Short mmCIF file of C-alpha atoms and ligand atoms in Angstrom, two decimals:
data_model
loop_
_atom_site.label_atom_id
_atom_site.label_comp_id
_atom_site.label_asym_id
_atom_site.label_seq_id
_atom_site.Cartn_x
_atom_site.Cartn_y
_atom_site.Cartn_z
CA UNK X 793 -12.80 -0.21 -11.07
CA UNK X 794 -9.47 1.70 -11.26
CA UNK X 795 -9.73 5.44 -11.73
CA UNK X 796 -8.80 6.91 -15.10
CA UNK X 797 -6.08 9.53 -15.22
CA UNK X 798 -8.67 12.14 -16.22
CA UNK X 799 -10.92 11.29 -13.24
CA UNK X 800 -7.96 11.40 -10.91
CA UNK X 801 -6.81 14.73 -12.31
CA UNK X 802 -10.29 16.21 -12.07
CA UNK X 803 -10.20 15.65 -8.32
CA UNK X 804 -6.68 17.08 -8.04
CA UNK X 805 -7.67 20.15 -10.07
CA UNK X 806 -10.83 20.73 -8.02
CA UNK X 807 -8.89 20.58 -4.78
CA UNK X 808 -5.96 22.69 -6.05
CA UNK X 809 -7.54 25.20 -8.45
CA UNK X 810 -5.28 27.13 -10.78
CA UNK X 811 -2.10 25.30 -9.79
CA UNK X 812 -1.12 24.40 -13.35
CA UNK X 813 2.49 23.35 -12.76
CA UNK X 814 1.40 21.16 -9.85
CA UNK X 815 -1.28 19.55 -12.05
CA UNK X 816 1.33 18.93 -14.77
CA UNK X 817 3.71 17.16 -12.37
CA UNK X 818 0.95 15.08 -10.78
CA UNK X 819 -0.51 14.03 -14.15
CA UNK X 820 2.85 12.74 -15.35
CA UNK X 821 3.16 10.54 -12.26
CA UNK X 822 -0.50 9.45 -12.33
CA UNK X 823 -0.06 8.28 -15.94
CA UNK X 824 2.68 5.92 -14.74
CA UNK X 825 1.12 4.80 -11.46
CA UNK X 826 -2.62 4.33 -12.09
CA UNK X 827 -2.06 1.53 -14.64
CA UNK X 828 -0.02 -0.50 -12.14
CA UNK X 829 -2.44 -0.24 -9.21
CA UNK X 830 -4.29 -3.45 -10.16
CA UNK X 831 -0.98 -5.19 -9.37
CA UNK X 832 -0.86 -3.44 -5.97
CA UNK X 833 -4.43 -3.40 -4.61
CA UNK X 834 -3.28 -2.23 -1.14
CA UNK X 835 -2.02 1.03 -2.57
CA UNK X 836 -5.35 1.73 -4.25
CA UNK X 837 -7.39 0.75 -1.21
CA UNK X 838 -5.33 2.92 1.15
CA UNK X 839 -5.47 5.85 -1.28
CA UNK X 840 -1.69 6.15 -1.31
CA UNK X 841 -1.38 8.16 -4.54
CA UNK X 842 -4.26 10.44 -3.52
CA UNK X 843 -2.59 11.08 -0.15
CA UNK X 844 0.75 11.75 -1.85
CA UNK X 845 -0.78 14.68 -3.71
CA UNK X 846 -1.79 16.33 -0.42
CA UNK X 847 1.16 18.05 1.29
CA UNK X 848 1.62 17.05 4.92
CA UNK X 849 2.01 20.75 5.73
CA UNK X 850 2.11 24.05 3.81
CA UNK X 851 3.69 27.08 5.44
CA UNK X 852 3.10 30.53 3.97
CA UNK X 853 4.43 33.61 5.66
CA UNK X 854 5.23 37.29 5.25
CA UNK X 855 8.89 38.19 4.82
CA UNK X 856 9.48 41.88 5.58
CA UNK X 857 12.89 43.42 4.86
CA UNK X 858 14.46 46.85 4.47
CA UNK X 859 15.99 47.83 1.13
CA UNK X 860 19.15 49.93 0.86
CA UNK X 861 17.17 53.17 0.91
CA UNK X 862 15.53 52.17 4.20
CA UNK X 863 12.16 51.53 2.58
CA UNK X 864 10.15 48.58 3.91
CA UNK X 865 9.54 45.79 1.41
CA UNK X 866 7.85 42.42 1.82
CA UNK X 867 7.62 39.13 -0.02
CA UNK X 868 5.77 35.88 0.44
CA UNK X 869 7.73 32.98 1.94
CA UNK X 870 6.80 29.30 1.61
CA UNK X 871 7.83 25.87 2.77
CA UNK X 872 5.95 22.85 1.45
CA UNK X 873 6.51 19.81 3.70
CA UNK X 874 5.24 17.29 1.21
CA UNK X 875 6.04 13.80 2.46
CA UNK X 876 8.10 12.44 5.35
CA UNK X 877 7.40 8.70 4.96
CA UNK X 878 11.03 7.75 4.30
CA UNK X 879 12.93 10.54 6.07
CA UNK X 880 12.94 14.20 7.10
CA UNK X 881 11.61 16.64 4.51
CA UNK X 882 14.45 17.51 2.13
CA UNK X 883 14.56 19.89 -0.80
CA UNK X 884 15.76 23.26 -1.93
CA UNK X 885 14.69 26.86 -1.49
CA UNK X 886 14.03 28.88 -4.64
CA UNK X 887 14.22 32.68 -4.81
CA UNK X 888 12.72 33.88 -8.06
CA UNK X 889 10.00 36.32 -9.04
CA UNK X 890 8.00 33.45 -10.60
CA UNK X 891 7.69 31.55 -7.30
CA UNK X 892 4.15 30.78 -6.15
CA UNK X 893 2.29 27.96 -4.44
CA UNK X 894 1.81 25.96 -7.64
CA UNK X 895 5.49 26.03 -8.59
CA UNK X 896 6.64 25.01 -5.12
CA UNK X 897 4.05 22.23 -4.84
CA UNK X 898 5.16 20.80 -8.18
CA UNK X 899 8.78 20.95 -7.05
CA UNK X 900 7.99 19.40 -3.66
CA UNK X 901 5.99 16.62 -5.33
CA UNK X 902 8.83 15.83 -7.75
CA UNK X 903 11.28 15.92 -4.86
CA UNK X 904 9.46 13.09 -3.05
CA UNK X 905 10.07 10.69 -5.98
CA UNK X 906 13.58 11.99 -6.67
CA UNK X 907 14.71 11.61 -3.07
CA UNK X 908 13.23 8.13 -2.94
CA UNK X 909 15.33 7.17 -6.01
CA UNK X 910 18.61 8.33 -4.40
CA UNK X 911 18.63 5.26 -2.09
CA UNK X 912 19.04 7.66 0.88
CA UNK X 913 16.49 8.24 3.67
CA UNK X 914 15.03 11.61 2.69
CA UNK X 915 11.42 12.77 2.45
CA UNK X 916 10.39 15.57 0.10
CA UNK X 917 9.91 19.29 0.55
CA UNK X 918 10.52 22.59 -1.20
CA UNK X 919 10.33 26.24 -0.33
CA UNK X 920 11.32 29.72 -1.28
CA UNK X 921 9.92 33.11 -2.04
CA UNK X 922 8.88 35.43 -4.86
CA UNK X 923 11.80 37.67 -3.84
CA UNK X 924 13.70 38.57 -7.03
CA UNK X 925 17.46 38.59 -6.32
CA UNK X 926 18.27 40.22 -9.68
CA UNK X 927 19.52 43.75 -9.15
CA UNK X 928 19.52 43.47 -5.35
CA UNK X 929 22.66 44.36 -3.39
CA UNK X 930 24.47 41.82 -1.19
CA UNK X 931 23.14 43.61 1.87
CA UNK X 932 19.56 43.45 0.62
CA UNK X 933 19.91 39.73 -0.08
CA UNK X 934 21.32 39.29 3.43
CA UNK X 935 18.49 41.18 5.09
CA UNK X 936 15.93 39.20 3.09
CA UNK X 937 17.57 35.85 3.98
CA UNK X 938 17.71 36.77 7.66
CA UNK X 939 14.04 37.73 7.74
CA UNK X 940 13.06 34.60 5.81
CA UNK X 941 14.99 32.37 8.22
CA UNK X 942 13.63 34.11 11.32
CA UNK X 943 10.27 32.56 10.45
CA UNK X 944 11.48 29.35 8.77
CA UNK X 945 13.67 28.44 11.75
CA UNK X 946 10.54 27.55 13.75
CA UNK X 947 9.66 24.80 11.30
CA UNK X 948 12.94 23.09 10.32
CA UNK X 949 15.67 21.03 12.01
CA UNK X 950 18.20 18.31 11.20
CA UNK X 951 15.64 15.56 11.93
CA UNK X 952 12.58 17.47 10.71
CA UNK X 953 13.26 19.38 7.50
CA UNK X 954 16.61 20.19 5.86
CA UNK X 955 16.43 22.84 3.11
CA UNK X 956 19.16 23.55 0.53
CA UNK X 957 19.67 25.68 -2.56
CA UNK X 958 17.77 25.89 -5.84
CA UNK X 959 17.37 28.71 -8.38
CA UNK X 960 18.50 31.97 -6.75
CA UNK X 961 19.92 30.23 -3.67
CA UNK X 962 23.63 29.39 -3.78
CA UNK X 963 26.59 29.58 -1.44
CA UNK X 964 25.98 33.24 -0.53
CA UNK X 965 22.33 32.77 0.43
CA UNK X 966 22.95 29.47 2.29
CA UNK X 967 25.59 31.33 4.33
CA UNK X 968 23.19 34.11 5.34
CA UNK X 969 20.38 31.61 6.07
CA UNK X 970 22.64 29.38 8.16
CA UNK X 971 24.03 32.34 10.12
CA UNK X 972 20.54 33.49 11.06
CA UNK X 973 19.37 29.97 12.00
CA UNK X 974 22.38 29.59 14.30
CA UNK X 975 21.73 32.97 15.85
CA UNK X 976 18.04 32.54 16.60
CA UNK X 977 18.30 28.91 17.73
CA UNK X 978 21.69 29.14 19.43
CA UNK X 979 22.56 25.81 17.79
CA UNK X 980 25.19 24.84 15.22
CA UNK X 981 23.33 22.09 13.40
CA UNK X 982 23.25 20.47 9.97
CA UNK X 983 19.94 22.13 9.21
CA UNK X 984 20.83 23.22 5.67
CA UNK X 985 22.92 21.55 2.97
CA UNK X 986 25.12 23.27 0.44
CA UNK X 987 27.03 24.87 3.30
CA UNK X 988 30.52 26.37 2.90
CA UNK X 989 33.37 23.90 3.10
CA UNK X 990 34.79 25.47 6.26
CA UNK X 991 31.57 25.17 8.24
CA UNK X 992 30.05 21.76 7.57
CA UNK X 993 29.57 21.68 3.80
CA UNK X 994 30.45 18.66 1.66
CA UNK X 995 33.06 18.71 -1.05
CA UNK X 996 31.47 18.16 -4.50
CA UNK X 997 28.00 19.41 -3.37
CA UNK X 998 28.23 22.47 -5.68
CA UNK X 999 29.20 20.26 -8.63
CA UNK X 1000 26.94 17.31 -7.76
CA UNK X 1001 23.76 18.05 -9.73
CA UNK X 1002 25.56 18.84 -12.98
CA UNK X 1003 28.08 16.01 -12.66
CA UNK X 1004 25.31 13.57 -11.78
CA UNK X 1005 23.27 14.53 -14.87
CA UNK X 1006 26.21 13.76 -17.13
CA UNK X 1007 27.00 10.50 -15.31
CA UNK X 1008 23.37 9.51 -15.85
CA UNK X 1009 23.56 10.34 -19.58
CA UNK X 1010 26.79 8.32 -19.75
CA UNK X 1011 24.98 5.30 -18.33
CA UNK X 1012 22.15 5.73 -20.86
CA UNK X 1013 24.67 5.82 -23.70
CA UNK X 1014 26.53 2.82 -22.32
CA UNK X 1015 23.35 0.79 -22.87
CA UNK X 1016 23.79 1.33 -26.61
CA UNK X 1017 27.54 0.83 -26.55
CA UNK X 1018 28.45 4.54 -26.67
CA UNK X 1019 29.72 7.30 -24.36
CA UNK X 1020 29.98 11.09 -23.93
CA UNK X 1021 33.40 11.20 -25.62
CA UNK X 1022 33.33 12.94 -28.99
CA UNK X 1023 29.68 14.04 -28.67
CA UNK X 1024 28.55 17.62 -29.30
CA UNK X 1025 26.10 18.85 -26.65
CA UNK X 1026 23.53 21.58 -26.14
CA UNK X 1027 23.29 22.79 -22.56
CA UNK X 1028 20.72 25.38 -21.47
CA UNK X 1029 20.98 27.57 -18.39
CA UNK X 1030 23.99 29.33 -16.90
CA UNK X 1031 23.63 28.48 -13.22
CA UNK X 1032 25.21 25.91 -11.01
CA UNK X 1033 23.65 22.91 -12.77
CA UNK X 1034 24.43 24.04 -16.33
CA UNK X 1035 28.01 25.09 -15.58
CA UNK X 1036 28.89 21.84 -13.82
CA UNK X 1037 27.14 19.67 -16.39
CA UNK X 1038 29.21 21.43 -19.06
CA UNK X 1039 32.35 20.95 -16.97
CA UNK X 1040 31.77 17.19 -16.66
CA UNK X 1041 30.95 16.87 -20.38
CA UNK X 1042 34.33 18.50 -21.12
CA UNK X 1043 36.11 16.22 -18.65
CA UNK X 1044 34.62 13.17 -20.36
CA UNK X 1045 35.70 14.35 -23.82
CA UNK X 1046 32.46 15.87 -25.10
CA UNK X 1047 31.95 19.38 -26.50
CA UNK X 1048 29.43 21.97 -25.23
CA UNK X 1049 28.35 24.60 -27.76
CA UNK X 1050 25.62 26.54 -25.93
CA UNK X 1051 24.40 28.12 -22.70
CA UNK X 1052 21.56 30.58 -22.03
CA UNK X 1053 20.08 32.88 -19.41
CA UNK X 1054 17.08 35.20 -19.04
CA UNK X 1055 18.46 37.55 -21.70
CA UNK X 1056 19.29 35.03 -24.42
CA UNK X 1057 21.49 32.21 -25.71
CA UNK X 1058 25.12 31.90 -26.74
CA UNK X 1059 26.38 29.63 -29.52
CA UNK X 1060 30.11 28.91 -29.37
CA UNK X 1061 30.92 26.34 -32.07
CA UNK X 1062 34.54 26.01 -30.91
CA UNK X 1063 33.28 24.63 -27.58
CA UNK X 1064 32.85 26.14 -24.13
CA UNK X 1065 35.98 24.74 -22.50
CA UNK X 1066 37.07 24.89 -18.86
CA UNK X 1067 38.67 28.34 -19.19
CA UNK X 1068 35.45 29.76 -20.63
CA UNK X 1069 33.34 28.01 -17.98
CA UNK X 1070 35.47 29.45 -15.18
CA UNK X 1071 34.88 32.89 -16.70
CA UNK X 1072 31.09 32.25 -16.89
CA UNK X 1073 31.07 31.06 -13.28
CA UNK X 1074 32.79 34.24 -12.12
CA UNK X 1075 30.45 36.35 -14.30
CA UNK X 1076 27.31 34.72 -12.89
CA UNK X 1077 28.21 34.18 -9.23
CA UNK X 1078 30.74 36.96 -8.48
CA UNK X 1079 29.86 39.81 -10.82
CA UNK X 1080 26.16 38.80 -11.01
CA UNK X 1081 26.27 39.52 -14.76
CA UNK X 1082 24.65 37.93 -17.84
CA UNK X 1083 25.79 36.00 -20.92
CA UNK X 1084 25.37 38.96 -23.29
CA UNK X 1085 28.92 39.83 -22.13
CA UNK X 1086 30.28 36.53 -23.49
CA UNK X 1087 30.79 37.49 -27.18
CA UNK X 1088 32.96 40.46 -26.19
CA UNK X 1089 35.31 38.04 -24.41
CA UNK X 1090 35.13 34.87 -26.58
CA UNK X 1091 34.18 34.31 -30.20
CA UNK X 1092 30.50 33.38 -30.15
CA UNK X 1093 27.06 34.34 -31.36
CA UNK X 1094 24.47 35.77 -28.95
CA UNK X 1095 20.74 35.46 -29.67
CA UNK X 1096 18.70 37.84 -27.52
CA UNK X 1097 15.54 36.28 -26.03
CA UNK X 1098 16.08 32.87 -27.67
CA UNK X 1099 16.55 29.43 -26.18
CA UNK X 1100 19.30 27.05 -27.35
CA UNK X 1101 17.19 24.26 -28.91
CA UNK X 1102 17.25 25.58 -32.49
CA UNK X 1103 21.06 25.27 -32.68
CA UNK X 1104 22.00 22.45 -35.09
CA UNK X 1105 24.89 20.00 -34.94
CA UNK X 1106 24.38 18.42 -31.51
CA UNK X 1107 23.63 14.81 -30.59
CA UNK X 1108 22.92 15.31 -26.89
CA UNK X 1109 20.75 17.91 -25.12
CA UNK X 1110 20.85 18.86 -21.43
CA UNK X 1111 18.04 21.23 -20.35
CA UNK X 1112 19.48 22.74 -17.15
CA UNK X 1113 17.58 26.04 -16.84
CA UNK X 1114 14.01 25.83 -15.50
CA UNK X 1115 10.55 24.27 -15.81
CA UNK X 1116 8.85 24.21 -19.21
CA UNK X 1117 11.87 25.72 -20.99
CA UNK X 1118 11.56 23.09 -23.73
CA UNK X 1119 8.20 23.50 -25.53
CA UNK X 1120 6.89 21.22 -28.27
CA UNK X 1121 8.14 23.53 -31.05
CA UNK X 1122 11.67 23.21 -29.67
CA UNK X 1123 11.36 19.44 -29.31
CA UNK X 1124 10.44 19.36 -33.02
CA UNK X 1125 13.55 21.38 -33.86
CA UNK X 1126 15.73 19.04 -31.80
CA UNK X 1127 14.29 15.93 -33.45
CA UNK X 1128 14.62 17.48 -36.93
CA UNK X 1129 18.26 18.32 -36.16
CA UNK X 1130 18.98 14.71 -35.23
CA UNK X 1131 19.18 14.88 -31.44
CA UNK X 1132 19.64 11.40 -29.94
CA UNK X 1133 19.42 11.94 -26.18
CA UNK X 1134 17.75 14.47 -23.86
CA UNK X 1135 18.79 14.31 -20.22
CA UNK X 1136 17.09 16.78 -17.85
CA UNK X 1137 19.22 18.73 -15.37
CA UNK X 1138 16.40 21.11 -14.42
CA UNK X 1139 13.12 20.08 -12.80
CA UNK X 1140 10.39 19.42 -15.41
CA UNK X 1141 12.05 21.45 -18.20
CA UNK X 1142 10.30 19.54 -21.01
CA UNK X 1143 6.56 20.01 -21.55
CA UNK X 1144 4.55 16.73 -21.69
CA UNK X 1145 4.06 16.99 -25.49
CA UNK X 1146 7.84 17.30 -25.96
CA UNK X 1147 8.47 14.16 -23.89
CA UNK X 1148 5.84 12.36 -25.93
CA UNK X 1149 7.58 13.37 -29.16
CA UNK X 1150 10.98 12.21 -27.87
CA UNK X 1151 9.52 8.81 -26.99
CA UNK X 1152 7.78 8.51 -30.37
CA UNK X 1153 10.93 9.52 -32.24
CA UNK X 1154 13.22 7.07 -30.47
CA UNK X 1155 15.16 9.80 -28.65
CA UNK X 1156 16.60 8.54 -25.34
CA UNK X 1157 14.92 10.65 -22.65
CA UNK X 1158 15.67 10.93 -18.91
CA UNK X 1159 13.40 12.95 -16.59
CA UNK X 1160 14.90 15.36 -14.07
CA UNK X 1161 13.65 13.44 -11.07
CA UNK X 1162 16.08 10.65 -11.98
CA UNK X 1163 18.83 12.45 -13.89
CA UNK X 1164 19.27 15.46 -11.58
CA UNK X 1165 19.02 13.52 -8.30
CA UNK X 1166 22.80 13.77 -7.77
CA UNK X 1167 22.41 17.18 -6.13
CA UNK X 1168 20.08 16.06 -3.40
CA UNK X 1169 21.99 12.77 -3.12
CA UNK X 1170 25.16 14.65 -2.17
CA UNK X 1171 23.01 16.76 0.19
CA UNK X 1172 22.16 13.43 1.83
CA UNK X 1173 25.88 12.65 2.01
CA UNK X 1174 26.44 16.08 3.57
CA UNK X 1175 23.86 15.19 6.26
CA UNK X 1176 25.67 11.90 6.93
CA UNK X 1177 29.01 13.69 7.30
CA UNK X 1178 27.45 16.29 9.65
CA UNK X 1179 25.87 13.56 11.77
CA UNK X 1180 29.26 11.88 12.12
CA UNK X 1181 31.14 15.17 12.63
CA UNK X 1182 33.63 14.38 9.89
CA UNK X 1183 34.23 15.18 6.25
CA UNK X 1184 35.05 12.92 3.35
CA UNK X 1185 37.53 13.67 0.55
CA UNK X 1186 36.34 15.01 -2.81
CA UNK X 1187 37.25 11.68 -4.44
CA UNK X 1188 35.23 9.78 -1.85
CA UNK X 1189 32.15 11.93 -2.39
CA UNK X 1190 32.44 11.85 -6.17
CA UNK X 1191 32.79 8.06 -6.17
CA UNK X 1192 29.68 7.78 -4.02
CA UNK X 1193 27.83 10.19 -6.34
CA UNK X 1194 28.83 8.13 -9.39
CA UNK X 1195 27.65 4.91 -7.72
CA UNK X 1196 24.33 6.50 -6.74
CA UNK X 1197 23.71 7.73 -10.31
CA UNK X 1198 24.50 4.24 -11.66
CA UNK X 1199 22.14 2.74 -9.12
CA UNK X 1200 19.33 5.16 -10.05
CA UNK X 1201 19.93 4.34 -13.70
CA UNK X 1202 19.79 0.58 -13.08
CA UNK X 1203 16.62 0.97 -10.99
CA UNK X 1204 14.89 3.00 -13.74
CA UNK X 1205 15.82 0.46 -16.42
CA UNK X 1206 14.84 -2.63 -14.42
CA UNK X 1207 11.59 -1.12 -13.11
CA UNK X 1208 10.53 0.04 -16.58
CA UNK X 1209 11.21 -3.45 -17.94
CA UNK X 1210 9.35 -5.13 -15.08
CA UNK X 1211 6.27 -2.95 -15.67
CA UNK X 1212 6.16 -3.52 -19.45
CA UNK X 1213 7.69 -0.23 -20.56
CA UNK X 1214 11.27 -1.18 -21.46
CA UNK X 1215 13.51 1.81 -22.13
CA UNK X 1216 11.00 4.30 -20.72
CA UNK X 1217 12.88 6.23 -18.02
CA UNK X 1218 9.81 8.29 -17.10
CA UNK X 1219 7.81 5.20 -16.20
CA UNK X 1220 10.83 3.57 -14.51
CA UNK X 1221 11.60 6.63 -12.35
CA UNK X 1222 7.97 7.28 -11.39
CA UNK X 1223 7.19 3.69 -10.42
CA UNK X 1224 10.47 3.05 -8.58
CA UNK X 1225 10.25 6.36 -6.71
CA UNK X 1226 6.61 5.71 -5.86
CA UNK X 1227 6.97 2.11 -4.60
CA UNK X 1228 9.41 2.88 -1.79
CA UNK X 1229 7.35 5.81 -0.45
CA UNK X 1230 4.10 3.89 -0.91
CA UNK X 1231 5.35 0.89 1.06
CA UNK X 1232 6.51 3.17 3.88
CA UNK X 1233 3.14 4.96 3.96
CA UNK X 1234 1.36 1.61 4.10
CA UNK X 1235 3.56 0.47 6.99
CA UNK X 1236 2.99 3.69 8.94
CA UNK X 1237 -0.80 3.69 8.76
CA UNK X 1238 -3.18 6.64 8.41
CA UNK X 1239 -0.83 9.46 9.34
N1 LIG G 2752 17.10 21.96 -5.32
C1 LIG G 2752 17.78 20.74 -5.60
C2 LIG G 2752 16.83 19.76 -6.27
O1 LIG G 2752 16.01 20.17 -7.05
C3 LIG G 2752 18.56 20.18 -4.41
C4 LIG G 2752 17.80 19.91 -3.17
C5 LIG G 2752 18.66 19.52 -1.97
O2 LIG G 2752 19.87 19.40 -2.10
O3 LIG G 2752 18.06 19.33 -0.91
O4 LIG G 2752 16.91 18.56 -6.12
#
């Protein structure tokens, strides 16, 4: 007798009490996978899905550092090594005050399926700390990163576990982390991705997640004989993913009318063009400022403490900020305003009830684990370049990224159709991501 989703989730919840984000991510996958297990009895018998919910290893450690006044501070560091069936653990590091075990386990779990979809040999992991980079000086960030890596360096390596960036970890932090790894290990290795271009990084890695999201949306629209050109878009967030998604939308002839950060949302009906995006990029990554400065520079409205989903006049929506940023009430606003496609740049930005409403209302919906896989895919390409001691041109990498996004799209569509859920990208991504990892786990026995 196959388990029901509720039975399955009861066991997960008992074993992982209080980890609500982790439960949310597991439930979404279980809803896609449990119904297909009768077609794959081996997977049920060998408890593949159950084993996938148990991280191979969880590292938790103290990260002491000195602030600028010389006072000792400490945070909690984590690395979740979730699944290595198809390759070394791979996934970002997040520095944000909201980070805890539940958030990182949900991200690591999602990463397993996402990495499987990329077609590249990467297992899944995630890590980070509850260190809050906001308001910290460069020197404080450096001292934190060095302390974090002093411990993490014992557990990672180019064939073991290859971290990268995520929220709060960009070029600056990867530089400090890499420098400390090299120092304590006395080894110049491709142990992180998202590195600087002069020391082993890949061209297009910074742009990859955002570009990939828009390529994915383009493929979804192609299915109905349309494209990005001429479409008005809502983008949320103001980090690396949001900025580069907006950039690619502009390049493909679309118009972006919104962005947001922790202080609020901007609405710029004239469109956030490349000049404005370059200014936002400098504001966020150089001056470490916030979007409330935008209306003083460009004509726009600023809504303090609001998200972007209430803004009317858009056909496409790209949630590129963070998990659960799109609640049901916002999904209702989007549907009422005539949204036609939602393509996730962030990890799990839409709550389950919102996804349900999109499906019911005929809105094309792509989950982050498929649509935002371009970032980790180009991380995989960075690993390939490092292993070969060479670097490819920007055009080369972008062509490969485009082909990978098309391949992920095709896989989602064909898998959903094969498993009786045509057009359902959630089901397609979950099943396709699962099958590859499940087969590898079966082949490798009880490890
Ligand atoms: N943090 C990114 C993600 O969510 C990238 C991970 C990587 O490049 O390893 O996929």
